[in-house]
């Protein structure tokens, strides 16, 4: 059985993530979507909330599981017997960072390969930070994220009093 891990911050999950997850699910027997910590980002949603949004968004994808983990991705992949780490690439600007992570992960865990799926052209511009910014500034986020999680994003934004995101970071 071939297991793949799709790691990320997923703060929140977007149609871009779901495209990569769906395509990975067509390539591997089991796909574990792992909500992890990106040390350079301050998330809007807690890990548990991100897991819950992902569960809802991936309902019906039978070989996809949602999990979260606080340690190293390389250790998590080993623990789950994953042969592949799947990541999405939107543009060349993603590449340097992703390449560095892939090489680090291979050094830490040579048994797990990193595979990159190129995003569909339709999702090239999309990122979680863009979705949060649009929501915070009162824009329409339909078309960026599944309908079933829009309310959660709007609630979170309202709770923050419509204040701008604590820091502007590029993320997917
Ligand atoms: O969606 P993101 O923010 O680009 O995902 C990055 C993530 C969470 C996959 C990365 O930061 C990560 O792997 N975090 C877990 C901790 C870890 O293994 N850090 C070393 C990465 S080389």
Tab-separated table of C-alpha atoms and ligand atoms in Angstrom:
chain	number	residue	atom	x	y	z
A	1	UNK	CA	0.000	0.000	0.000
A	2	UNK	CA	1.463	3.346	-1.095
A	3	UNK	CA	0.920	6.107	1.427
A	4	UNK	CA	1.514	9.784	0.679
A	5	UNK	CA	1.561	12.706	3.083
A	6	UNK	CA	0.274	16.104	1.955
A	7	UNK	CA	1.647	18.513	4.575
A	8	UNK	CA	0.856	22.179	4.986
A	9	UNK	CA	-0.436	24.974	7.167
A	10	UNK	CA	-3.904	24.932	5.558
A	11	UNK	CA	-4.881	28.192	7.240
A	12	UNK	CA	-7.491	27.778	5.808
A	13	UNK	CA	-7.750	25.084	3.116
A	14	UNK	CA	-8.403	26.550	-0.363
A	15	UNK	CA	-9.527	25.142	-3.707
A	16	UNK	CA	-5.819	25.122	-4.652
A	17	UNK	CA	-5.031	22.702	-1.799
A	18	UNK	CA	-8.064	20.573	-2.625
A	19	UNK	CA	-6.949	20.255	-6.231
A	20	UNK	CA	-3.568	18.894	-5.103
A	21	UNK	CA	-5.154	16.582	-2.496
A	22	UNK	CA	-7.654	15.201	-5.016
A	23	UNK	CA	-4.947	14.534	-7.589
A	24	UNK	CA	-2.707	12.880	-4.969
A	25	UNK	CA	-5.659	10.711	-3.950
A	26	UNK	CA	-5.813	9.470	-7.536
A	27	UNK	CA	-2.146	8.479	-7.455
A	28	UNK	CA	-1.747	6.801	-4.043
A	29	UNK	CA	-3.690	4.216	-2.048
A	30	UNK	CA	-3.803	6.385	1.037
A	31	UNK	CA	-3.277	10.129	1.405
A	32	UNK	CA	-2.766	11.685	4.814
A	33	UNK	CA	-3.270	15.431	4.846
A	34	UNK	CA	-1.189	16.666	7.771
A	35	UNK	CA	-1.779	20.053	9.363
A	36	UNK	CA	1.612	21.197	10.605
A	37	UNK	CA	3.389	24.197	12.039
A	38	UNK	CA	5.187	26.564	9.699
A	39	UNK	CA	7.542	28.418	12.028
A	40	UNK	CA	7.386	31.549	9.885
A	41	UNK	CA	3.600	31.934	9.973
A	42	UNK	CA	1.155	33.000	12.620
A	43	UNK	CA	-2.040	31.091	11.879
A	44	UNK	CA	-5.554	32.516	12.077
A	45	UNK	CA	-7.124	29.116	12.842
A	46	UNK	CA	-6.012	26.693	15.555
A	47	UNK	CA	-4.703	23.311	14.424
A	48	UNK	CA	-7.933	21.626	15.512
A	49	UNK	CA	-9.990	24.148	13.560
A	50	UNK	CA	-7.861	23.628	10.448
A	51	UNK	CA	-8.300	19.860	10.789
A	52	UNK	CA	-12.072	20.292	11.087
A	53	UNK	CA	-12.264	22.553	8.011
A	54	UNK	CA	-10.179	20.067	6.026
A	55	UNK	CA	-12.378	17.150	7.147
A	56	UNK	CA	-15.432	18.954	5.871
A	57	UNK	CA	-13.765	20.014	2.640
A	58	UNK	CA	-12.495	16.494	1.837
A	59	UNK	CA	-15.662	14.595	2.828
A	60	UNK	CA	-16.280	12.009	0.131
A	61	UNK	CA	-12.599	11.548	-0.738
A	62	UNK	CA	-12.478	7.969	0.497
A	63	UNK	CA	-8.714	7.395	0.684
A	64	UNK	CA	-7.960	10.770	2.290
A	65	UNK	CA	-7.418	11.187	6.038
A	66	UNK	CA	-6.824	14.374	7.971
A	67	UNK	CA	-4.352	14.555	10.829
A	68	UNK	CA	-2.140	17.060	12.609
A	69	UNK	CA	1.389	16.856	13.944
A	70	UNK	CA	3.666	19.148	15.935
A	71	UNK	CA	7.110	17.785	15.120
A	72	UNK	CA	9.231	17.335	12.019
A	73	UNK	CA	7.608	16.359	8.753
A	74	UNK	CA	10.441	13.885	8.097
A	75	UNK	CA	9.650	12.078	11.381
A	76	UNK	CA	5.930	12.133	10.691
A	77	UNK	CA	6.388	10.615	7.227
A	78	UNK	CA	8.525	7.834	8.728
A	79	UNK	CA	5.998	7.214	11.497
A	80	UNK	CA	3.208	6.854	8.912
A	81	UNK	CA	5.291	4.682	6.544
A	82	UNK	CA	4.741	7.244	3.828
A	83	UNK	CA	6.834	6.718	0.713
A	84	UNK	CA	6.079	10.159	-0.686
A	85	UNK	CA	5.543	13.714	0.532
A	86	UNK	CA	3.314	15.518	-1.976
A	87	UNK	CA	3.512	19.283	-2.328
A	88	UNK	CA	1.899	21.676	-4.760
A	89	UNK	CA	3.939	24.157	-6.763
A	90	UNK	CA	2.230	27.288	-8.011
A	91	UNK	CA	5.064	29.295	-9.488
A	92	UNK	CA	8.826	29.548	-9.688
A	93	UNK	CA	8.647	31.734	-6.581
A	94	UNK	CA	7.574	28.646	-4.596
A	95	UNK	CA	10.434	26.608	-5.904
A	96	UNK	CA	13.445	27.767	-3.921
A	97	UNK	CA	11.701	27.360	-0.582
A	98	UNK	CA	10.171	24.020	-1.524
A	99	UNK	CA	13.476	22.744	-2.906
A	100	UNK	CA	15.243	23.631	0.339
A	101	UNK	CA	12.583	21.842	2.394
A	102	UNK	CA	12.665	18.777	0.137
A	103	UNK	CA	16.453	18.484	0.463
A	104	UNK	CA	16.300	18.942	4.236
A	105	UNK	CA	13.583	16.326	4.522
A	106	UNK	CA	15.564	13.884	2.398
A	107	UNK	CA	18.604	14.376	4.636
A	108	UNK	CA	16.477	13.725	7.717
A	109	UNK	CA	14.563	10.842	6.166
A	110	UNK	CA	16.103	9.338	2.996
A	111	UNK	CA	13.285	6.766	2.714
A	112	UNK	CA	10.657	9.358	1.811
A	113	UNK	CA	10.702	11.162	-1.543
A	114	UNK	CA	9.179	14.581	-2.115
A	115	UNK	CA	7.017	14.846	-5.245
A	116	UNK	CA	5.741	18.142	-6.626
A	117	UNK	CA	2.460	18.524	-8.448
A	118	UNK	CA	2.085	21.671	-10.499
A	119	UNK	CA	-1.030	23.582	-9.690
A	120	UNK	CA	-3.732	23.935	-12.314
A	121	UNK	CA	-3.570	27.334	-14.036
A	122	UNK	CA	-6.914	28.216	-12.488
A	123	UNK	CA	-5.414	28.084	-8.976
A	124	UNK	CA	-2.034	29.678	-9.618
A	125	UNK	CA	-2.862	32.943	-7.882
A	126	UNK	CA	-4.628	31.404	-4.899
A	127	UNK	CA	-3.225	31.346	-1.370
A	128	UNK	CA	-4.617	31.112	2.152
A	129	UNK	CA	-3.200	34.544	2.973
A	130	UNK	CA	-5.010	36.042	-0.030
A	131	UNK	CA	-8.280	34.450	1.119
A	132	UNK	CA	-7.825	35.865	4.632
A	133	UNK	CA	-7.025	39.335	3.322
A	134	UNK	CA	-10.038	39.406	1.009
A	135	UNK	CA	-12.313	38.184	3.837
A	136	UNK	CA	-10.898	40.710	6.293
A	137	UNK	CA	-11.489	43.547	3.875
A	138	UNK	CA	-15.081	42.493	3.233
A	139	UNK	CA	-14.573	40.878	-0.193
A	140	UNK	CA	-16.308	37.842	-1.626
A	141	UNK	CA	-14.345	34.613	-1.042
A	142	UNK	CA	-16.738	32.389	-2.977
A	143	UNK	CA	-14.662	30.591	-5.574
A	144	UNK	CA	-11.551	30.556	-3.388
A	145	UNK	CA	-12.698	28.069	-0.731
A	146	UNK	CA	-15.541	25.514	-0.517
A	147	UNK	CA	-18.933	26.970	0.421
A	148	UNK	CA	-19.021	24.782	3.543
A	149	UNK	CA	-16.179	26.667	5.232
A	150	UNK	CA	-16.941	30.263	4.188
A	151	UNK	CA	-19.009	30.921	7.299
A	152	UNK	CA	-16.146	29.769	9.552
A	153	UNK	CA	-13.750	32.192	7.872
A	154	UNK	CA	-16.173	35.101	8.109
A	155	UNK	CA	-16.830	34.345	11.786
A	156	UNK	CA	-13.113	34.302	12.514
A	157	UNK	CA	-12.597	37.581	10.708
A	158	UNK	CA	-15.480	39.250	12.544
A	159	UNK	CA	-14.224	37.983	15.879
A	160	UNK	CA	-10.942	39.714	15.143
A	161	UNK	CA	-12.940	42.922	14.651
A	162	UNK	CA	-12.038	43.075	10.976
A	163	UNK	CA	-8.467	43.966	11.910
A	164	UNK	CA	-5.796	43.308	9.315
A	165	UNK	CA	-3.834	40.057	9.558
A	166	UNK	CA	-1.068	40.253	12.211
A	167	UNK	CA	1.592	39.891	9.570
A	168	UNK	CA	1.544	39.606	5.843
A	169	UNK	CA	3.198	36.399	4.816
A	170	UNK	CA	3.067	34.492	1.602
A	171	UNK	CA	1.450	31.130	2.066
A	172	UNK	CA	-0.761	28.733	0.203
B	1	LIG	O1	1.617	25.290	3.751
B	1	LIG	P1	3.024	25.622	4.165
B	1	LIG	O2	3.029	26.686	5.247
B	1	LIG	O3	3.907	25.990	3.010
B	1	LIG	O4	3.624	24.268	4.778
B	1	LIG	C1	4.927	24.245	5.296
B	1	LIG	C2	5.076	23.041	6.241
B	1	LIG	C3	4.066	23.140	7.374
B	1	LIG	C4	4.848	21.767	5.456
B	1	LIG	C5	6.548	23.079	6.775
B	1	LIG	O5	6.772	24.277	7.466
B	1	LIG	C6	6.848	21.870	7.664
B	1	LIG	O6	7.195	20.832	7.155
B	1	LIG	N1	6.654	22.020	8.991
B	1	LIG	C7	6.870	20.956	9.929
B	1	LIG	C8	8.164	21.138	10.705
B	1	LIG	C9	9.356	20.719	9.860
B	1	LIG	O7	9.496	19.582	9.481
B	1	LIG	N2	10.196	21.705	9.556
B	1	LIG	C10	11.355	21.487	8.721
B	1	LIG	C11	10.969	21.563	7.260
B	1	LIG	S1	12.351	21.260	6.227
